[in-house]
CSV table of C-alpha atoms in Angstrom, one decimal:
chain,number,residue,atom,x,y,z
E,1,MET,CA,-3.0,34.6,-9.2
E,2,THR,CA,-0.3,32.8,-11.2
E,3,GLU,CA,1.3,31.4,-8.1
E,4,ASN,CA,-2.1,30.0,-6.9
E,5,LEU,CA,-2.6,28.4,-10.3
E,6,LEU,CA,0.8,26.8,-10.1
E,7,THR,CA,0.0,25.5,-6.7
E,8,GLN,CA,-3.3,24.0,-7.9
E,9,MET,CA,-1.5,22.3,-10.7
E,10,THR,CA,1.2,20.7,-8.5
E,11,ILE,CA,-1.2,19.3,-5.8
E,12,ARG,CA,-2.0,16.2,-8.0
E,13,ASP,CA,1.7,15.6,-8.4
E,14,GLU,CA,2.3,15.9,-4.7
E,15,LEU,CA,-0.5,13.5,-3.9
E,16,ALA,CA,0.9,11.1,-6.5
E,17,MET,CA,4.4,11.1,-4.8
E,18,LYS,CA,2.7,10.4,-1.4
E,19,GLU,CA,0.8,7.6,-2.9
E,20,LYS,CA,4.0,6.1,-4.3
E,21,VAL,CA,5.1,5.6,-0.7
E,22,PHE,CA,2.2,3.3,-0.1
E,23,ILE,CA,2.6,1.6,-3.5
E,24,ASP,CA,6.2,0.7,-2.6
E,25,LEU,CA,5.2,-0.5,0.9
E,26,TRP,CA,2.4,-2.7,-0.3
E,27,GLY,CA,4.4,-3.9,-3.3
E,28,ALA,CA,1.4,-2.9,-5.5
E,29,LYS,CA,1.6,-2.7,-9.3
E,30,SER,CA,0.9,0.7,-10.8
E,31,GLU,CA,2.4,1.8,-14.1
E,32,PHE,CA,1.6,5.4,-13.3
E,33,HIS,CA,3.5,5.5,-10.0
E,34,GLU,CA,6.5,3.4,-11.2
E,35,SER,CA,7.8,6.3,-13.4
E,36,LEU,CA,7.4,9.1,-10.8
E,37,VAL,CA,10.4,11.1,-9.7
E,38,ASN,CA,10.2,13.6,-6.9
E,39,ILE,CA,11.2,17.0,-8.4
E,40,PRO,CA,9.5,19.9,-6.8
E,41,VAL,CA,8.1,22.2,-9.5
E,42,TYR,CA,9.1,25.4,-7.6
E,43,GLU,CA,12.7,24.4,-7.8
E,44,GLN,CA,12.5,24.8,-11.6
E,45,VAL,CA,11.7,28.5,-11.3
E,46,GLU,CA,13.0,29.3,-7.9
E,47,SER,CA,14.9,32.5,-7.5
E,48,GLU,CA,18.6,32.2,-6.8
E,49,PRO,CA,20.4,34.5,-4.4
E,50,GLU,CA,20.6,37.9,-5.9
E,51,ASN,CA,24.3,38.4,-5.0
E,52,GLU,CA,25.5,34.9,-5.7
E,53,ASP,CA,27.6,35.7,-8.7
E,54,ASP,CA,28.0,39.5,-8.3
E,55,GLU,CA,30.2,41.3,-5.8
E,56,PHE,CA,27.8,44.2,-5.8
E,57,PRO,CA,24.0,44.2,-5.1
E,58,LEU,CA,21.6,44.5,-7.9
E,59,THR,CA,20.3,47.9,-8.9
E,60,GLU,CA,16.6,48.6,-8.5
E,61,GLU,CA,16.1,48.2,-12.3
E,62,GLU,CA,18.0,44.9,-12.4
E,63,ARG,CA,16.0,43.6,-9.4
E,64,LEU,CA,12.7,44.5,-11.0
E,65,PHE,CA,13.8,42.8,-14.3
E,66,HIS,CA,14.8,39.7,-12.3
E,67,HIS,CA,11.4,39.4,-10.6
E,68,ALA,CA,9.6,40.0,-13.8
E,69,THR,CA,11.5,37.2,-15.5
E,70,LEU,CA,10.6,34.8,-12.7
E,71,ALA,CA,7.0,35.7,-12.8
E,72,GLU,CA,6.9,35.1,-16.5
E,73,SER,CA,8.5,31.7,-16.1
E,74,ARG,CA,6.0,30.7,-13.5
E,75,ALA,CA,3.1,31.8,-15.6
E,76,GLN,CA,4.3,29.9,-18.6
E,77,LEU,CA,4.9,26.8,-16.5
E,78,ALA,CA,1.4,27.0,-15.0
E,79,THR,CA,-0.2,27.4,-18.4
E,80,GLN,CA,1.7,24.4,-19.8
E,81,MET,CA,0.8,22.2,-16.9
E,82,ALA,CA,-2.8,23.2,-17.1
E,83,GLN,CA,-2.9,22.3,-20.8
E,84,GLU,CA,-1.3,18.9,-20.1
E,85,LYS,CA,-3.8,18.1,-17.4
E,86,THR,CA,-6.9,19.0,-19.5
E,87,GLY,CA,-5.6,18.2,-23.0
E,88,GLU,CA,-4.9,14.4,-22.5
E,89,VAL,CA,-6.1,11.6,-20.4
E,90,ASN,CA,-4.0,11.5,-17.3
E,91,LYS,CA,-3.2,8.1,-15.8
E,92,PHE,CA,-3.6,9.7,-12.4
E,93,PHE,CA,-7.3,9.6,-13.0
E,94,GLN,CA,-7.4,5.8,-12.8
E,95,SER,CA,-4.7,5.4,-10.1
E,96,ALA,CA,-5.4,8.1,-7.4
E,97,PHE,CA,-6.6,6.9,-4.0
E,98,LEU,CA,-5.0,8.9,-1.1
E,99,PRO,CA,-7.6,11.3,0.5
E,100,LEU,CA,-5.1,14.0,1.6
E,101,ALA,CA,-6.0,16.8,-0.8
E,102,PRO,CA,-6.7,20.2,0.9
E,103,SER,CA,-10.3,21.1,1.3
E,104,GLN,CA,-9.7,24.4,-0.5
E,105,TRP,CA,-8.3,22.5,-3.5
E,106,ILE,CA,-11.3,20.2,-3.6
E,107,GLU,CA,-13.7,23.1,-3.4
E,108,SER,CA,-11.9,24.8,-6.3
E,109,GLU,CA,-11.9,21.7,-8.4
E,110,ALA,CA,-15.5,20.9,-7.6
E,111,SER,CA,-16.6,24.4,-8.7
E,112,ARG,CA,-15.0,23.8,-12.0
E,113,LEU,CA,-17.1,20.6,-12.3
E,114,ASN,CA,-20.4,22.3,-11.4
E,115,ASP,CA,-20.0,21.3,-7.7
E,116,LYS,CA,-20.0,17.6,-8.6
E,117,VAL,CA,-17.3,16.2,-6.4
E,118,TRP,CA,-17.9,12.7,-7.6
E,119,ASP,CA,-16.5,13.7,-11.0
E,120,LEU,CA,-13.0,14.2,-9.5
E,121,GLU,CA,-10.1,11.8,-10.3
E,122,THR,CA,-10.7,9.6,-7.2
E,123,PHE,CA,-13.7,8.2,-5.5
E,124,ASN,CA,-12.2,9.0,-2.1
E,125,HIS,CA,-12.3,12.8,-1.9
E,126,LEU,CA,-14.5,14.0,0.9
E,127,ALA,CA,-16.8,17.0,0.3
E,128,PRO,CA,-15.2,20.2,1.8
E,129,ILE,CA,-17.7,20.3,4.7
E,130,SER,CA,-16.0,20.4,8.1
E,131,ILE,CA,-17.4,18.9,11.3
E,132,ASN,CA,-18.2,22.4,12.6
E,133,ALA,CA,-20.1,23.1,9.4
E,134,TYR,CA,-22.2,20.0,9.9
E,135,ARG,CA,-22.9,21.1,13.5
E,136,PHE,CA,-24.0,24.6,12.3
E,137,LEU,CA,-26.2,23.3,9.4
E,138,ALA,CA,-28.1,20.9,11.6
E,139,SER,CA,-27.8,22.7,15.0
E,140,LEU,CA,-26.3,19.6,16.6
E,141,THR,CA,-26.0,19.5,20.4
E,142,ASP,CA,-22.9,18.8,22.5
E,143,GLN,CA,-24.3,15.4,23.5
E,144,GLU,CA,-24.8,14.5,19.8
E,145,MET,CA,-21.2,15.6,19.0
E,146,GLU,CA,-19.8,13.4,21.8
E,147,LEU,CA,-21.9,10.5,20.7
E,148,CYS,CA,-20.6,10.8,17.1
E,149,GLU,CA,-17.0,10.9,18.4
E,150,GLU,CA,-17.6,7.8,20.5
E,151,LYS,CA,-19.2,5.9,17.7
E,152,ALA,CA,-16.2,6.7,15.5
E,153,LEU,CA,-13.7,5.2,18.0
E,154,THR,CA,-15.8,2.1,18.7
E,155,GLU,CA,-16.3,1.2,15.0
E,156,ASN,CA,-20.1,1.6,15.3
E,157,ILE,CA,-21.1,2.0,11.7
E,158,GLU,CA,-24.9,1.7,12.3
E,159,LEU,CA,-27.3,4.6,11.8
E,160,VAL,CA,-27.7,6.9,14.8
E,161,LYS,CA,-31.0,6.1,16.4
E,162,GLY,CA,-33.2,8.7,18.0
E,163,PRO,CA,-36.3,10.8,17.5
E,164,TYR,CA,-35.4,11.3,13.8
E,165,PRO,CA,-36.8,10.1,10.5
E,166,LEU,CA,-35.3,6.7,9.6
E,167,THR,CA,-37.4,5.3,6.9
E,168,VAL,CA,-36.8,5.8,3.2
E,169,GLY,CA,-40.1,7.7,2.7
E,170,ALA,CA,-39.6,10.0,5.7
E,171,MET,CA,-36.0,11.0,4.8
E,172,LYS,CA,-37.0,12.1,1.3
E,173,LEU,CA,-33.7,11.3,-0.2
E,174,PRO,CA,-33.3,12.6,-3.8
E,175,LYS,CA,-32.9,10.4,-6.9
E,176,VAL,CA,-29.2,10.9,-7.8
E,177,GLY,CA,-29.9,10.2,-11.4
E,178,HIS,CA,-31.8,13.5,-11.7
E,179,PHE,CA,-28.6,15.5,-11.5
E,180,ASP,CA,-26.1,12.7,-12.4
E,181,PRO,CA,-27.0,11.0,-15.7
E,182,LEU,CA,-24.7,8.0,-14.8
E,183,LYS,CA,-26.8,7.1,-11.8
E,184,CYS,CA,-30.3,5.5,-11.4
E,185,SER,CA,-33.3,7.8,-11.8
E,186,VAL,CA,-36.0,5.1,-11.7
E,187,SER,CA,-36.3,4.1,-8.0
E,188,THR,CA,-36.0,6.2,-4.8
E,189,SER,CA,-32.7,6.3,-2.9
E,190,GLN,CA,-31.9,4.8,0.5
E,191,LEU,CA,-29.2,5.6,3.0
E,192,ALA,CA,-26.5,2.9,3.8
E,193,ILE,CA,-23.1,2.8,5.4
E,194,ARG,CA,-20.0,1.2,3.9
E,195,GLY,CA,-18.7,-1.5,6.2
E,196,PHE,CA,-15.5,-3.5,6.5
E,197,CYS,CA,-15.9,-5.5,3.4
E,198,GLN,CA,-13.7,-8.6,2.8
E,199,LEU,CA,-11.2,-7.8,0.1
E,200,LYS,CA,-10.3,-11.3,-1.0
E,201,GLY,CA,-8.7,-12.2,-4.3
E,202,GLN,CA,-8.2,-8.5,-5.3
E,203,GLU,CA,-5.0,-6.8,-6.3
E,204,ALA,CA,-3.1,-4.6,-3.8
E,205,LEU,CA,-3.9,-1.4,-5.7
E,206,SER,CA,-7.7,-2.2,-5.6
E,207,GLU,CA,-7.5,-2.6,-1.8
E,208,LEU,CA,-5.6,0.6,-1.4
E,209,LYS,CA,-8.4,2.4,-3.2
E,210,LYS,CA,-11.2,1.0,-1.0
E,211,ILE,CA,-9.9,1.0,2.6
E,212,TRP,CA,-10.4,4.8,3.1
E,213,ASN,CA,-14.2,4.8,3.0
E,214,VAL,CA,-15.0,2.5,5.9
E,215,GLY,CA,-18.1,3.9,7.7
E,216,ARG,CA,-18.9,6.4,5.0
E,217,PRO,CA,-22.7,7.0,4.3
E,218,TYR,CA,-23.8,6.6,0.7
E,219,LEU,CA,-27.0,6.6,-1.4
E,220,LYS,CA,-28.0,3.7,-3.5
E,221,CYS,CA,-31.1,2.9,-5.6
E,222,ARG,CA,-33.8,0.4,-4.6
E,223,CYS,CA,-34.3,-1.3,-8.0
E,224,VAL,CA,-33.4,-4.8,-6.7
E,225,GLU,CA,-35.4,-4.3,-3.5
E,226,MET,CA,-38.5,-3.2,-5.3
E,227,GLY,CA,-38.3,-6.1,-7.8
E,228,LEU,CA,-37.3,-3.9,-10.8
E,229,THR,CA,-34.5,-4.6,-13.3
E,230,ASP,CA,-31.1,-4.2,-11.8
E,231,CYS,CA,-29.8,-0.9,-13.2
E,232,LYS,CA,-26.2,-1.8,-12.1
E,233,THR,CA,-25.3,1.8,-11.3
E,234,ASN,CA,-22.7,2.8,-8.8
E,235,ILE,CA,-23.3,4.3,-5.4
E,236,THR,CA,-22.9,8.0,-4.5
E,237,TRP,CA,-21.5,9.3,-1.2
E,238,PHE,CA,-24.0,11.3,0.8
E,239,ASP,CA,-21.5,14.2,1.6
E,240,GLN,CA,-20.9,14.7,-2.1
E,241,VAL,CA,-24.7,14.8,-2.8
E,242,LEU,CA,-25.2,17.3,0.1
E,243,TRP,CA,-22.4,19.6,-1.3
E,244,TYR,CA,-24.1,19.6,-4.7
E,245,LEU,CA,-27.5,20.4,-3.2
E,246,LEU,CA,-26.2,23.2,-1.1
E,247,ALA,CA,-25.0,24.8,-4.3
E,248,ASN,CA,-28.3,24.1,-6.1
E,249,LEU,CA,-31.1,24.6,-3.6
E,250,GLU,CA,-33.6,25.0,-6.3
E,251,TYR,CA,-33.6,21.2,-6.8
E,252,LEU,CA,-35.2,20.6,-3.4
E,253,PHE,CA,-37.3,23.7,-3.1
E,254,PRO,CA,-38.3,24.8,-6.6
E,255,PRO,CA,-41.4,26.9,-5.5
E,256,ALA,CA,-39.4,29.0,-3.0
E,257,PRO,CA,-39.7,32.7,-3.9
E,258,SER,CA,-36.1,33.7,-3.1
E,259,LEU,CA,-32.7,32.4,-2.3
E,260,ARG,CA,-33.1,33.4,1.3
E,261,ALA,CA,-36.3,31.4,1.5
E,262,ARG,CA,-34.4,28.4,0.1
E,263,LYS,CA,-31.7,28.8,2.7
E,264,ARG,CA,-34.1,28.8,5.6
E,265,ALA,CA,-35.9,25.8,4.2
E,266,MET,CA,-32.7,23.9,3.8
E,267,ARG,CA,-31.6,24.6,7.4
E,268,ASN,CA,-34.9,23.3,8.7
E,269,PHE,CA,-34.7,20.3,6.4
E,270,MET,CA,-31.3,19.3,7.8
E,271,LYS,CA,-32.3,19.9,11.4
E,272,THR,CA,-35.3,17.5,11.1
E,273,THR,CA,-35.6,15.3,8.0
E,274,TRP,CA,-31.9,14.8,7.3
E,275,ARG,CA,-30.7,14.8,10.9
E,276,VAL,CA,-29.7,11.1,10.7
E,277,PRO,CA,-27.6,11.5,7.5
E,278,ILE,CA,-25.9,14.6,9.0
E,279,LEU,CA,-25.0,12.7,12.2
E,280,THR,CA,-23.7,9.8,10.2
E,281,SER,CA,-21.6,12.1,8.2
E,282,VAL,CA,-20.1,13.6,11.4
E,283,VAL,CA,-19.2,10.1,12.5
E,284,PHE,CA,-17.4,9.4,9.3
E,285,ALA,CA,-15.6,12.8,9.4
E,286,GLU,CA,-14.2,11.7,12.8
E,287,MET,CA,-13.1,8.4,11.3
E,288,ARG,CA,-11.5,10.0,8.3
E,289,HIS,CA,-9.6,12.3,10.6
E,290,ILE,CA,-8.0,9.2,12.2
E,291,MET,CA,-7.3,7.7,8.8
E,292,GLN,CA,-5.5,10.9,7.7
E,293,LYS,CA,-3.4,11.0,10.9
E,294,MET,CA,-2.3,7.4,10.2
E,295,ALA,CA,-1.5,8.1,6.6
E,296,LYS,CA,0.6,11.2,7.4
E,297,SER,CA,2.4,9.2,10.1
E,298,VAL,CA,3.4,6.5,7.5
E,299,LEU,CA,4.5,9.2,5.0
E,300,ASP,CA,6.7,10.9,7.7
E,301,ASN,CA,8.3,7.5,8.6
E,302,PRO,CA,7.6,4.6,6.2
E,303,ALA,CA,9.3,2.3,8.8
E,304,ARG,CA,6.3,2.5,11.1
E,305,ARG,CA,4.2,-0.6,11.6
E,306,GLN,CA,0.9,-1.4,13.1
E,307,GLU,CA,2.2,-1.2,16.7
E,308,THR,CA,3.8,2.2,16.2
E,309,ILE,CA,1.7,3.9,13.6
E,310,LEU,CA,0.4,6.5,16.1
E,311,ASP,CA,2.1,7.8,19.2
E,312,ASP,CA,-1.2,8.4,21.0
E,313,GLN,CA,-1.6,5.1,22.8
E,314,ALA,CA,-4.9,6.1,24.3
E,315,ILE,CA,-6.5,6.2,20.8
E,316,MET,CA,-4.8,2.9,19.8
E,317,THR,CA,-6.6,1.1,22.5
E,318,ARG,CA,-9.9,1.7,20.8
E,319,LYS,CA,-11.5,-0.7,18.4
E,320,PHE,CA,-11.6,1.3,15.1
E,321,PRO,CA,-8.0,2.7,15.2
E,322,ARG,CA,-6.7,-0.8,15.7
E,323,LYS,CA,-8.8,-2.2,12.9
E,324,MET,CA,-7.9,0.7,10.6
E,325,THR,CA,-4.2,0.2,11.3
E,326,ALA,CA,-4.5,-3.4,10.1
E,327,LEU,CA,-6.1,-2.1,6.8
E,328,ILE,CA,-3.4,0.5,6.2
E,329,LEU,CA,-0.4,-1.6,7.1
E,330,PRO,CA,-1.6,-5.2,6.5
E,331,TYR,CA,0.9,-8.0,7.4
E,332,LYS,CA,0.1,-9.9,4.2
E,333,TYR,CA,1.8,-7.1,2.3
E,334,ILE,CA,4.1,-5.4,4.9
E,335,ARG,CA,6.1,-7.7,7.2
E,336,SER,CA,7.0,-6.4,10.6
E,337,PRO,CA,10.8,-6.3,11.5
E,338,LYS,CA,10.3,-9.4,13.7
E,339,LYS,CA,8.7,-11.5,10.9
E,340,ARG,CA,11.3,-10.2,8.4
E,341,GLN,CA,14.1,-11.4,10.7
E,342,GLN,CA,12.3,-14.8,11.0
E,343,VAL,CA,12.2,-15.2,7.2
E,344,CYS,CA,15.9,-14.4,7.0
E,345,ASN,CA,16.7,-17.0,9.6
E,346,ASP,CA,14.6,-19.6,7.7
E,347,ASP,CA,16.5,-18.9,4.5
E,348,GLN,CA,19.8,-19.4,6.3
E,349,ARG,CA,18.7,-22.8,7.6
E,350,ARG,CA,17.9,-23.9,4.1
E,351,THR,CA,21.5,-24.3,3.1
E,352,LYS,CA,22.2,-27.2,0.8
E,353,ARG,CA,24.1,-30.1,2.4
E,354,LYS,CA,27.0,-31.8,0.7
E,355,ASP,CA,26.3,-35.2,-0.7
E,356,ASN,CA,28.2,-38.2,0.6
E,357,THR,CA,31.2,-38.9,-1.6
E,358,ILE,CA,32.6,-42.2,-2.7
E,359,LEU,CA,36.2,-43.0,-1.7
E,360,SER,CA,38.5,-43.4,-4.7
E,361,TYR,CA,41.7,-45.3,-4.3
E,362,TYR,CA,44.8,-44.9,-6.5
E,363,VAL,CA,47.5,-47.5,-7.1
E,364,ARG,CA,50.9,-46.1,-8.2
E,365,PRO,CA,51.9,-47.5,-11.6
E,366,GLU,CA,55.5,-48.1,-10.3
E,367,VAL,CA,54.3,-50.5,-7.7
E,368,ALA,CA,52.2,-52.5,-10.1
E,369,ALA,CA,55.2,-52.7,-12.5
E,370,ASN,CA,57.5,-53.9,-9.7
E,371,LYS,CA,55.2,-56.7,-8.8
E,372,ALA,CA,55.0,-57.8,-12.4
E,373,ASN,CA,58.8,-57.8,-12.8
E,374,ASN,CA,59.3,-59.8,-9.6
E,375,ALA,CA,56.9,-62.4,-10.8
E,376,SER,CA,58.7,-62.8,-14.2
E,377,ALA,CA,62.2,-62.8,-12.5
E,378,SER,CA,61.3,-65.9,-10.4
E,379,GLN,CA,60.9,-67.8,-13.7
E,380,THR,CA,64.3,-66.6,-15.3
E,381,PRO,CA,68.0,-67.0,-14.3
E,382,GLU,CA,69.4,-64.4,-11.9
E,383,SER,CA,72.0,-63.3,-14.5
E,384,ASP,CA,69.4,-62.5,-17.1
E,385,ALA,CA,67.1,-60.6,-14.6
E,386,GLU,CA,67.0,-56.9,-15.0
E,387,PRO,CA,67.6,-54.7,-12.0
E,388,SER,CA,64.5,-54.1,-10.1
E,389,PRO,CA,63.1,-50.5,-10.1
E,390,ILE,CA,63.3,-48.2,-7.2
E,391,PRO,CA,60.8,-49.2,-4.5
E,392,ALA,CA,57.7,-47.0,-4.5
E,393,CYS,CA,58.2,-46.0,-0.9
E,394,ASN,CA,61.6,-44.4,-1.9
E,395,LEU,CA,60.1,-42.3,-4.8
E,396,PRO,CA,60.1,-38.5,-4.2
E,397,LEU,CA,56.8,-37.0,-3.2
E,398,GLU,CA,56.6,-35.0,-6.5
E,399,CYS,CA,55.9,-38.2,-8.3
E,400,THR,CA,52.9,-39.0,-6.2
E,401,PRO,CA,49.7,-37.6,-7.8
E,402,GLN,CA,47.2,-35.8,-5.5
E,403,SER,CA,44.9,-38.1,-3.6
E,404,THR,CA,41.3,-38.3,-4.7
E,405,ILE,CA,40.0,-39.3,-1.3
E,406,THR,CA,37.5,-36.6,-0.2
E,407,THR,CA,36.3,-36.1,3.3
E,408,GLN,CA,32.7,-36.2,4.5
E,409,VAL,CA,30.6,-33.9,6.7
E,410,GLU,CA,31.0,-34.7,10.3
E,411,THR,CA,27.3,-35.2,10.9
E,412,THR,CA,27.2,-38.0,8.3
E,413,SER,CA,28.8,-41.4,8.3
E,414,SER,CA,29.8,-43.5,5.3
E,415,THR,CA,29.5,-47.2,4.8
E,416,VAL,CA,33.3,-47.7,4.8
E,417,SER,CA,33.8,-46.1,8.3
E,418,ARG,CA,31.1,-48.2,10.0
E,419,PRO,CA,32.3,-51.2,12.1
E,420,ILE,CA,31.2,-54.6,10.7
E,421,ARG,CA,28.3,-56.0,12.6
E,422,ARG,CA,28.5,-59.7,13.2
E,423,SER,CA,25.5,-61.9,13.6
E,424,PRO,CA,24.9,-63.2,17.2
E,425,ARG,CA,24.5,-66.7,15.7
E,426,THR,CA,28.1,-66.7,14.6
E,427,GLN,CA,29.2,-66.0,18.2
E,428,THR,CA,27.0,-68.9,19.5
E,429,ILE,CA,28.4,-71.4,17.0
E,430,LYS,CA,32.0,-70.5,18.0
E,431,SER,CA,31.3,-71.0,21.6
E,432,LEU,CA,29.7,-74.4,21.0
E,433,PHE,CA,31.9,-75.9,18.4
E,434,GLY,CA,35.1,-74.0,18.9
E,435,LYS,CA,35.2,-72.7,15.3
C-alpha cells in the first residue's frame, strides 16, 4: 500500500520531467519547468546491496531490520509528498499539459474528486475509458470500428452520420451546470468537435496545452444561439461527462427502482440515443493514441523531427498523422538540421569587411635636415660650412621607424592605385596641334 502511494505521488513529477523535454524543444517559458531536476524518488530510499560493506551475509534478524527501515523511510516520504501536494498550491496545476498519465492513475485521482475528471490539474486528461469499453457499452459493430479508425487517420472531425439521433433535442444531452457549478445550467447542451484552431499570437506554452485535443468531442451551452445572455462558461469534454454519469446513474434515471435497472437503461441509452457521441469518442481515442505514440517517440529521442517522428511510414502517409506532426514539432519553434545548417552558413557570410585605409607617408627627419643644411651652405663660404650629415640612405635600419602604410583587401581598390584616366579631348588636341 505504501509503495503504491509513493508511486501515485511521483507520477506528477515524472510527467513534469517529460514535459520539460517539450518545453526545451519549443523554447517555451515556464517558471515551474525551469527549476526541475531529474532525481528519481526511489533512489532516495532504494536498498543498497546487502553485502556491499560486510564480508559476511546478514543474519535473518539484521535483514528483517534492514527491510523494516526501508519500509518506514518510504512511508515517511510518501506522507510528506502527499502533504506537500495537498497543503499548498502546486505550480504544476497551471503548467501541466502532456496527456501521458496512466489510466489507473487518472481513475484513482478522479475517484478522490468524486469522479470529476475535469477537476484534475490539466484539461487534457482523457477519461479512463478504453476503445474496447466504448465498443462494449454501445455494442458497436466491426464496420463501425473500422469506420472510426479510418476517420481518425483521414482527419475527419465531423460527426458520424447514420441512423442515429443527431439533433440536440433527440440526443438529450445533460446540462453540465447541474453537477458542475462552474458551468452553465440555463440552456441545454449541444455536441461539438474541437477542430484545428489557428493559434496565432499566443505563447508557446499556450500552444503546447491546446494541440492535444484536436478532434475531441465536447459539450457547450446554447445561450448565445438561443439569444440569451452569454454565460461565458468553458466547455466540458464529453468523455469526462460520460465517466461522471457512469458513476452517478441516478442523475439520468432517477425513477429507476434499482442499480441493475439503471445499468440496463444506461446500456440502452448509449446504444441508441448516445450512439453518435460514443462513435465520436472512439474516433478521438484513435487520434489520441497516435498523439501519444508521437510524444513518446520525441521523449525517447528529442533529435527526431517531422520527417522521422514515427518509424511506421504507412501511418505517416495519412493526413492526420502528418498534420499532427506539424503541431507537435512546428518549424517555427524547432528548426530541422537542414535549416539549422543554413542559418549557420548565413551567419558566417555576414562577416564584417575591413574598411579601406588611407595611405600615410613618413619623411625621415634626417633627410629634411640635410636639405635645409645644403640650402644654407650654398649661401656661406665653404670653409665655414659644417660637415653634412650622413645620407639617409646610409643610416642603419634600426633608425627607420615602422611604416604606417597599410594594405587593403584584394577585392577592393583604392584611389591611389587606379590609373589616371585622360580625357579623349586631350588626345584629339595633341594630334591636331602637336601639343
